[in-house]
Short mmCIF file of C-alpha atoms in Angstrom, two decimals:
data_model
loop_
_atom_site.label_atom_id
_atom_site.label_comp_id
_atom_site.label_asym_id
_atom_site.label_seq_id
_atom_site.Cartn_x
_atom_site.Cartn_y
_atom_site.Cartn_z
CA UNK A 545 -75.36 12.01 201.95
CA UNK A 546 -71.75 10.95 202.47
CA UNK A 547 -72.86 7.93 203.89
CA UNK A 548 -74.95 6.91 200.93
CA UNK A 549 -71.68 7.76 198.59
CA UNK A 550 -69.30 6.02 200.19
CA UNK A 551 -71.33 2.88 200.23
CA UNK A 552 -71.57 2.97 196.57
CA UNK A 553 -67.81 3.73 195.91
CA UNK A 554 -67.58 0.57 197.76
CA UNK A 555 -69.75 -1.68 196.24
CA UNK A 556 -67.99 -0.60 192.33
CA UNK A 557 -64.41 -2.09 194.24
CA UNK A 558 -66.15 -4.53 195.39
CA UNK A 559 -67.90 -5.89 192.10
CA UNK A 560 -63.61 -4.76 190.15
CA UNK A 561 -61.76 -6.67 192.86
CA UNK A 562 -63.13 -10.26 191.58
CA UNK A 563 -62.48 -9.33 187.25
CA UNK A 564 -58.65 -8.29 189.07
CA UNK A 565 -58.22 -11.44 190.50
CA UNK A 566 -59.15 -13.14 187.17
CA UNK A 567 -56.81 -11.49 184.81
CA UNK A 568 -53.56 -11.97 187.08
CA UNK A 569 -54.59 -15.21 187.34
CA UNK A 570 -55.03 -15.96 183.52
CA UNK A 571 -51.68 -14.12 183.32
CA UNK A 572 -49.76 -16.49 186.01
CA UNK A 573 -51.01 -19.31 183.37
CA UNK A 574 -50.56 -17.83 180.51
CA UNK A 575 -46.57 -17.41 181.70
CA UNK A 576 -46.40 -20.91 183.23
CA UNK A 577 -47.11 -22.20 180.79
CA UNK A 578 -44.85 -20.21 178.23
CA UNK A 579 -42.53 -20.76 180.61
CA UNK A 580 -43.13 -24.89 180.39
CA UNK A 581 -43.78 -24.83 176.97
CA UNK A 582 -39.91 -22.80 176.95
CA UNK A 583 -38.38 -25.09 178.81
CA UNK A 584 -39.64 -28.32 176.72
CA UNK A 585 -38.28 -26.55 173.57
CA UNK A 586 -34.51 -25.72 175.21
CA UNK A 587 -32.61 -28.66 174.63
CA UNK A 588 -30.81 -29.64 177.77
CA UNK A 589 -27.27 -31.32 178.17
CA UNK A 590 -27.07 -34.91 180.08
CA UNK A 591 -24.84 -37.49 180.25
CA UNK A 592 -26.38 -40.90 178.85
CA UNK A 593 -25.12 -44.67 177.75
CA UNK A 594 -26.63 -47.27 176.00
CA UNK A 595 -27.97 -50.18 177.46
CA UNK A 596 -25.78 -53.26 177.18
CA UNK A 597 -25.91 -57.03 178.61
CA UNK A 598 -23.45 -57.51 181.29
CA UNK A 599 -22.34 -60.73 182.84
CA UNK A 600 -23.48 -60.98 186.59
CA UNK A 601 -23.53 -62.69 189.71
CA UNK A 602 -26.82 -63.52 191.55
CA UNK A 603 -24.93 -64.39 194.83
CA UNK A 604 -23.33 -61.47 196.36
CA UNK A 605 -19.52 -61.54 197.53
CA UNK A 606 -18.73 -63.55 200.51
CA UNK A 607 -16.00 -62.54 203.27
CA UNK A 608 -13.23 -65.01 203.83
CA UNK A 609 -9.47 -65.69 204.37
CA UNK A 610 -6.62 -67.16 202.73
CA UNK A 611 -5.29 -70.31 204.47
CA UNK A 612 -3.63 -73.48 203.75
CA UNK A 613 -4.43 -76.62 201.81
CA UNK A 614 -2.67 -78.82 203.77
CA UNK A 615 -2.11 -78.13 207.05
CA UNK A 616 -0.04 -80.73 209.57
CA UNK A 617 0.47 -80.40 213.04
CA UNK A 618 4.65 -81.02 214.30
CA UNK A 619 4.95 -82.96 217.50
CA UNK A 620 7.37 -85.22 219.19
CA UNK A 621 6.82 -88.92 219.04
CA UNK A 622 8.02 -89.33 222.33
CA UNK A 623 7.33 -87.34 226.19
CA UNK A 624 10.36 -85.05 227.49
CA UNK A 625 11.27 -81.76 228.01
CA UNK A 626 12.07 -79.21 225.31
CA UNK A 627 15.60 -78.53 225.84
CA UNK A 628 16.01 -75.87 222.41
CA UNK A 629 13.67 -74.61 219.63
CA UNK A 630 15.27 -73.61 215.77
CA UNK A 631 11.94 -72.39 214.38
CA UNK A 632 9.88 -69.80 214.68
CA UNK A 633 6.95 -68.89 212.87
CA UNK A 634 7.08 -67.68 209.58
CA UNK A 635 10.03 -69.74 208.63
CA UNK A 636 10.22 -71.76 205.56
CA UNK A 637 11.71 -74.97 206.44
CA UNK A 638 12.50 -77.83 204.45
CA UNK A 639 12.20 -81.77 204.93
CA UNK A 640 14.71 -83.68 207.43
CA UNK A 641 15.36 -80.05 209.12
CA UNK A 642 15.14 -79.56 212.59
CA UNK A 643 12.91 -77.84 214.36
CA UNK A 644 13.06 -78.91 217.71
CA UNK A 645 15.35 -81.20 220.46
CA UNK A 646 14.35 -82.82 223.70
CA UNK A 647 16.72 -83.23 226.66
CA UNK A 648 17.98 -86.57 225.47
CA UNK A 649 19.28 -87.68 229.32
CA UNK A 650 16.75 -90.35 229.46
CA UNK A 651 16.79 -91.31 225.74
CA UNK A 652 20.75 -91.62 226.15
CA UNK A 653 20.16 -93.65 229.63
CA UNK A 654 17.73 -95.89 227.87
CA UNK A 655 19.73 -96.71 224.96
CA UNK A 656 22.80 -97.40 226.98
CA UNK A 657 20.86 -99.78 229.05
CA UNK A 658 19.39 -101.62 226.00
CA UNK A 659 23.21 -101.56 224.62
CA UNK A 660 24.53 -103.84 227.75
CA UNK A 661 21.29 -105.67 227.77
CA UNK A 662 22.27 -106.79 223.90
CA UNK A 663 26.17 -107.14 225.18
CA UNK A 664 24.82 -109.63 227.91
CA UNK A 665 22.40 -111.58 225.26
CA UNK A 666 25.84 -112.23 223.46
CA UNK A 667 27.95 -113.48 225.60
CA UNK A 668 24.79 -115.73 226.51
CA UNK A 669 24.82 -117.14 223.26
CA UNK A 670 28.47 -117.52 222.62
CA UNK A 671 28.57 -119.48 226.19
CA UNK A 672 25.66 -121.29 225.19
CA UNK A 673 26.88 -122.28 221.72
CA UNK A 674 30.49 -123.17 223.73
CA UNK A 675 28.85 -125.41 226.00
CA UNK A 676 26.38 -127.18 223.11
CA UNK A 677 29.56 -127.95 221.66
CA UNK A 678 31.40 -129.59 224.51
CA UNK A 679 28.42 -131.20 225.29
CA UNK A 680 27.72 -132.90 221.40
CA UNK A 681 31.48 -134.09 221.69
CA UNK A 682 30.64 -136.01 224.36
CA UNK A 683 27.63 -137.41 223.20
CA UNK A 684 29.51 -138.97 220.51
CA UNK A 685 32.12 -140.70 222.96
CA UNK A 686 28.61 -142.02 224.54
CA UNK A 687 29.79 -139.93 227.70
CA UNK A 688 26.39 -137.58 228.16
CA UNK A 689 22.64 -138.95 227.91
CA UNK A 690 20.79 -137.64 224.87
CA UNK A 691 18.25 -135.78 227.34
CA UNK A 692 21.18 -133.82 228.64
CA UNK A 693 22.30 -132.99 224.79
CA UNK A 694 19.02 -131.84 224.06
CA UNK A 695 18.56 -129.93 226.76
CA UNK A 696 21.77 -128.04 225.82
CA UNK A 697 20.73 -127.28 222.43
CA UNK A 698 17.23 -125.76 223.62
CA UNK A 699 19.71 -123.44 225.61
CA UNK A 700 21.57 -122.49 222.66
CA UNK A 701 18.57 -121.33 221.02
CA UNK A 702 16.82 -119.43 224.42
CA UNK A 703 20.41 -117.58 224.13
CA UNK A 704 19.86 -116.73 220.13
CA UNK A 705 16.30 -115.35 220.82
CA UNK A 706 17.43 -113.27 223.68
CA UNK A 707 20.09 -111.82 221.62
CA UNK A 708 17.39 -111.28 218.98
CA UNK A 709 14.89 -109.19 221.39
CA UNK A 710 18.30 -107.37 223.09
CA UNK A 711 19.45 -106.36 219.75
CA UNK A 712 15.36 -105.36 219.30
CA UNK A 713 15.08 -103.19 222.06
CA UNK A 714 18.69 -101.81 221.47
CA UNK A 715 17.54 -100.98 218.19
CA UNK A 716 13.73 -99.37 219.39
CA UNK A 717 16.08 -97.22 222.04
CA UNK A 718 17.96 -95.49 219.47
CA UNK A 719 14.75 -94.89 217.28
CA UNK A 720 13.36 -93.12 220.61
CA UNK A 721 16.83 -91.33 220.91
CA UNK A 722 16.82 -90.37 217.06
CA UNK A 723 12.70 -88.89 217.97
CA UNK A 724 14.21 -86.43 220.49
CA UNK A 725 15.16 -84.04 217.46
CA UNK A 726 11.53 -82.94 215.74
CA UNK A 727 11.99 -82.77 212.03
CA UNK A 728 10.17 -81.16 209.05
CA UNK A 729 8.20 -83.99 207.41
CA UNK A 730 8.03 -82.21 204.29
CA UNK A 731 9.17 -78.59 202.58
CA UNK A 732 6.47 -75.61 204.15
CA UNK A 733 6.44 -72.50 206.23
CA UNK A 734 5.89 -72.76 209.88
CA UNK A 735 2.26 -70.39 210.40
CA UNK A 736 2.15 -71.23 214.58
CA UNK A 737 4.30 -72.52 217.24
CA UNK A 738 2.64 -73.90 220.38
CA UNK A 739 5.43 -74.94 222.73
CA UNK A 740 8.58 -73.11 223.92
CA UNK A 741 11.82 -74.40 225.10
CA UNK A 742 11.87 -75.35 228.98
CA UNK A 743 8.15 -77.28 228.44
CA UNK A 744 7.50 -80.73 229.21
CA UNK A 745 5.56 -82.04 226.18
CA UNK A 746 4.02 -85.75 225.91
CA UNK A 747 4.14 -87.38 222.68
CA UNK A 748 1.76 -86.56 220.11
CA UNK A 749 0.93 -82.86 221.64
CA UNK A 750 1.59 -80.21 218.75
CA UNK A 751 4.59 -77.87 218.92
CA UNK A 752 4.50 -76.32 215.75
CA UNK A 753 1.62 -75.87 212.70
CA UNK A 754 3.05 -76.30 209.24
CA UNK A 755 2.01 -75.33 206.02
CA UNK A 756 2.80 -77.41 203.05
CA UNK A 757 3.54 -76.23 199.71
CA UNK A 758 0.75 -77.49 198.07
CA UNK A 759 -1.33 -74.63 197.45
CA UNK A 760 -3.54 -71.99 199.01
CA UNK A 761 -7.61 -72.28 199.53
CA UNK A 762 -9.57 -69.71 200.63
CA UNK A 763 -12.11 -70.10 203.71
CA UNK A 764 -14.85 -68.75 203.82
CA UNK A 765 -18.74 -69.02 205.46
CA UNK A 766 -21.72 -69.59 203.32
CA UNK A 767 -25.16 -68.60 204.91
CA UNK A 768 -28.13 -70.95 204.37
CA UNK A 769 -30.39 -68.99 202.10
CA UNK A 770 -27.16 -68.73 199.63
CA UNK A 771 -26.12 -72.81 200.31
CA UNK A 772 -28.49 -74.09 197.12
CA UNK A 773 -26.54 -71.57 194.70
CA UNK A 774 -22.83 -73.08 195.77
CA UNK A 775 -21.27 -76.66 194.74
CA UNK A 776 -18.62 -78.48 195.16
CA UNK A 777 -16.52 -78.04 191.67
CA UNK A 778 -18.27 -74.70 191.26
CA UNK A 779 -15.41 -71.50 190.25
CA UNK A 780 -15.68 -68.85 192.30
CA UNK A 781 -13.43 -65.36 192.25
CA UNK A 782 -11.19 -64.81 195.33
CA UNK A 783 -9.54 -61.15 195.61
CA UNK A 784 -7.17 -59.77 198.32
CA UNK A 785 -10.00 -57.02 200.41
CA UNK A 786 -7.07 -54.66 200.53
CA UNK A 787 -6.07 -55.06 196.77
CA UNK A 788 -8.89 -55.42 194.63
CA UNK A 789 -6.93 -55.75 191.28
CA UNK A 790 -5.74 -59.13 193.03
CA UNK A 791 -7.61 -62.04 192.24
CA UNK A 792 -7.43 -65.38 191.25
CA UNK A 793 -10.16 -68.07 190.16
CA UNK A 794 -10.66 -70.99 192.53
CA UNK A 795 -12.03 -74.25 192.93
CA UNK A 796 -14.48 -75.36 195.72
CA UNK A 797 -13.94 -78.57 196.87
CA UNK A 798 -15.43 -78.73 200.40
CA UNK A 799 -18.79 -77.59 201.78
CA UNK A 800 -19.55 -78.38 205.67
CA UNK A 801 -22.79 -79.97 205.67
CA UNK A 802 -23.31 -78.63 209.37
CA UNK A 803 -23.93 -75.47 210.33
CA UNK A 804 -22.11 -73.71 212.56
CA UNK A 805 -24.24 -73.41 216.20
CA UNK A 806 -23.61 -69.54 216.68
CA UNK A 807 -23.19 -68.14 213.26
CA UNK A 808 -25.53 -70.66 211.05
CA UNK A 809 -23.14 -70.72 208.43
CA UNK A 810 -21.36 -73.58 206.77
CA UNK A 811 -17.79 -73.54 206.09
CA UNK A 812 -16.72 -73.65 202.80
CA UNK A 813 -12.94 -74.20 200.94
CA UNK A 814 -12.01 -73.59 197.56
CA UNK A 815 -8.34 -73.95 196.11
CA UNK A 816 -6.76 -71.07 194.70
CA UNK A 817 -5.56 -71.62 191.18
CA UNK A 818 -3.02 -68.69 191.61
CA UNK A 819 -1.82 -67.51 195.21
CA UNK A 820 1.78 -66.31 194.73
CA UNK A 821 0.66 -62.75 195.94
CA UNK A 822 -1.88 -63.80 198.48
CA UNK A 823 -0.06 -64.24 202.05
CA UNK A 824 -1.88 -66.68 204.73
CA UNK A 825 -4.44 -65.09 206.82
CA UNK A 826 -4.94 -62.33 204.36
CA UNK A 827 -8.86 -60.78 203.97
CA UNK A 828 -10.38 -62.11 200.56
CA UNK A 829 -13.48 -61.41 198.89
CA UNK A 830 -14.93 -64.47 197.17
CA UNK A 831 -18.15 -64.32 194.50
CA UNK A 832 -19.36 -67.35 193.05
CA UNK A 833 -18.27 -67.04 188.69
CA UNK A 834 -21.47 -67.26 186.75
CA UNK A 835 -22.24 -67.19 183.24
CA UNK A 836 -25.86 -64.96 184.01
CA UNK A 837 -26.17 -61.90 181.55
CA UNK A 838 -28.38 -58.76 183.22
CA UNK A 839 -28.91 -55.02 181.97
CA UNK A 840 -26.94 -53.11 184.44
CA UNK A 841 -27.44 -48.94 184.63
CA UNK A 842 -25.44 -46.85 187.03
CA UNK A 843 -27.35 -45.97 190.44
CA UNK A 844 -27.41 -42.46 189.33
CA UNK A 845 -29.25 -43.08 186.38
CA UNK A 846 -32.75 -44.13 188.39
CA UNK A 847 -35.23 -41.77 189.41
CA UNK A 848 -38.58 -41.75 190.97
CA UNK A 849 -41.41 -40.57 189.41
CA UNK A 850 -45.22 -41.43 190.97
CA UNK A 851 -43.52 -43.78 193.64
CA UNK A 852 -42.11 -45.50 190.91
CA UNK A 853 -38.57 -46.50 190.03
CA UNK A 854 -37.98 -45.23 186.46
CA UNK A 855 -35.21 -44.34 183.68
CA UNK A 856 -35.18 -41.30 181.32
CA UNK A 857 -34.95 -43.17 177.38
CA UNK A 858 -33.59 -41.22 174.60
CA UNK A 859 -35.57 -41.08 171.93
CA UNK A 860 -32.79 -41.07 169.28
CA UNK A 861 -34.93 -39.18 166.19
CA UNK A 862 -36.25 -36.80 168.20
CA UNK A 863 -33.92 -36.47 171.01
CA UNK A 864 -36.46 -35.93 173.57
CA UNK A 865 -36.36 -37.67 177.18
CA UNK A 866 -39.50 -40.18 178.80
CA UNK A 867 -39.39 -41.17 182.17
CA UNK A 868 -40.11 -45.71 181.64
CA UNK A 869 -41.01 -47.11 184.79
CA UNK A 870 -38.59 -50.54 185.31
CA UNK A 871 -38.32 -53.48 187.65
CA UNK A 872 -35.61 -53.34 189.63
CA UNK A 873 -33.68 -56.92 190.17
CA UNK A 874 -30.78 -55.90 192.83
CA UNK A 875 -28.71 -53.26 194.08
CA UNK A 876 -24.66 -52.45 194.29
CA UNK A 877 -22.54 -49.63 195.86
CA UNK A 878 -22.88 -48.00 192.44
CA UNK A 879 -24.80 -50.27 190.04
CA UNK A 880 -28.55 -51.57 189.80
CA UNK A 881 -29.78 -54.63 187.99
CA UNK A 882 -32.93 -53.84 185.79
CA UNK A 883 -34.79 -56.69 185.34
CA UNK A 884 -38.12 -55.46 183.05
CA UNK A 885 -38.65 -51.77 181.28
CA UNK A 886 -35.50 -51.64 179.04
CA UNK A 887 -33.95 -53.24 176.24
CA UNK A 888 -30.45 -54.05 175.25
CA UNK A 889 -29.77 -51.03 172.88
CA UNK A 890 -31.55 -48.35 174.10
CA UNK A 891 -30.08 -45.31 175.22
CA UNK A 892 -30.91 -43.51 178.63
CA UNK A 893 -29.73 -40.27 180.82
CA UNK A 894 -27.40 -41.34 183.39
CA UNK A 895 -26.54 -37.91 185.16
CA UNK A 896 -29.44 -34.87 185.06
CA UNK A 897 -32.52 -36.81 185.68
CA UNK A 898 -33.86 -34.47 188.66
CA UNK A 899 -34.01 -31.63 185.95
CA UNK A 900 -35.83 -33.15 183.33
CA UNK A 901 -39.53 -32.73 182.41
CA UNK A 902 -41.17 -35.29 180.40
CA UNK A 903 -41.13 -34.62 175.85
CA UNK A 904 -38.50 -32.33 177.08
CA UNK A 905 -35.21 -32.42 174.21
CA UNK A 906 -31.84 -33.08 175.29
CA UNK A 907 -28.09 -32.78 174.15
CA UNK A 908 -25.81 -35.77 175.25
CA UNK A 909 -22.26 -35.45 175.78
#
């Protein structure tokens, strides 16, 4: 008997438990979607901006430095030891100033020889022209052959030339003695110096690196895939790395044609139009200066929705947000580059797209 009853209280839970299940069910839905329905009605506060056309560059910013325009090497025109150095790097020098001096014991030997040599030649020559004279005098009185009064005038004139190439070489040793002091062939500041004093140099080997005061370029290494969007002529922006608000616009005038063997990048120099505050050696940033136009959102203002990139769009009469999917061109530290999905004009959320359902209304700032 109690078997028989509890089998039938049983089965009646049995046969409620199922019509339970329904109704909480139908309730869950019933307040989801209230609850959805709720939130699509409460309008929600985002930040948004309207789309504009901003100028941008299709090649991104290139690494370089600032160096000189014209660059000369200072060296001695003749071999000797460095007997004192006036320069040092860093130093603006001007033309005719001297930088260096050579121990001028040789020089001052050599020119001293060349001096006596020229001494000799002229007392040659005054001999020479002593004896011609004798010697015409007597041709006249019939007292000397002709021969011999020939032969004294070719002496005469052996004597002029070796005064001529004694007063040469006289004047070739004090050039050498006037090349012992190294001077500034034009007004610049002095960026490297190679040799110190006590060093034997030869003529020709660099002692010092000068800048002239012609201007500034900056250098800078273009990789092939980017070569076909750079010219010579082309403007580019160069700012200082470590001072952003510094920049100048520039001219490119040279463009290796070889690549460099380790790097595969061409070197590439463009004049600065304005360098006064950019120092040599200093890090620059360089990006070519285009005239291309490109819808430009903040990186914030993308979301994903499906696997898709997308935007929120305002709907200005009814204020309610739609997730558009758009093609995305490029990508900054902060900024992307839209390149289909949005017009110039239209206004989208730019901060609060993770909360947003789609219809849903919204307040902007």
């Amino acid at each position: 008997m109690h078997a028989i009853l509890y089998r039938a209280i049983y089965s009646r839970r049995a046969a409620v438990r199922p019509l339970l299940l329904l109704v909480i069910m139908l309730a869950g839905f019933s307040l989801a979607s209230c609850s959805s329905g709720e939130e699509k009605e409460k309008a929600r506060l985002v930040r948004s901006m309207t789309v504009s056309l901003t100028k941008e560059n299709s090649c991104p910013a290139l690494t370089g430095q600032v160096a000189a325009h014209t660059l000369i090497a200072a060296s001695f025109r003749v071999s000797g030891k460095i007997a004192e150095r006036m320069a040092y790097s860093g130093d603006y020098v001007q033309k005719g100033q001297v930088l260096a001096v050579l121990d001028k014991t040789i020089l001052n030997n050599a020119y001293t020889s060349a001096k006596a040599q020229t001494a000799a030649a002229r007392a040659a020559l005054v001999q020479a022209e002593q004896h011609n004279s004798r010697v015409q005098g007597l041709l006249r009185e019939r007292a000397v052959s002709k021969e011999n009064a020939e032969a004294s005038i070719r002496q005469v004139k052996s004597a002029r030339a070796n005064l001529e190439a004694a007063l040469a070489s006289e004047a070739s040793a004090l050039e050498q003695l006037g090349y012992a002091e190294l001077k500034a062939e034009e007004d610049g500041i002095v960026v490297d110096r190679l040799s110190e004093a006590g060093e034997v140099v030869s003529a020709g080997q660099p002692v010092f690196r000068i800048a002239l005061h012609e201007g500034r370029d900056a250098l800078f290494d273009v990789p092939d895939m980017l070569l076909s969007s750079l010219a010579a002529g082309q403007a580019v922006e160069v700012c200082l790395d470590r001072r952003p608000d510094i920049c100048s616009e520039a001219a490119i005038y040279e463009i290796s044609p070889e690549a460099d063997a380790v790097t595969r990048t061409h070197r590439t120099r463009a004049q600065i139009a304005k360098p006064d505050q950019m120092a040599f050696g200093a890090a620059v940033t360089v990006r070519p200066l285009k005239n291309e136009e490109a819808l430009r959102i903040p990186s914030q203002a993308l979301a994903n929705v499906g696997g898709s990139p997308c935007v929120w769009v305002i709907d200005e009469k009814s204020m309610q947000a739609v997730p558009r999917k758009v093609g995305v061109g490029s990508y900054s530290a902060d900024m992307v580059t839209i390149t289909s999905g949005l017009e110039e004009g239209e206004r989208i959320v730019t901060a609060g797209v993770q909360l947003l359902l789609e219809g849903q209304k919204v307040r902007t700032e």
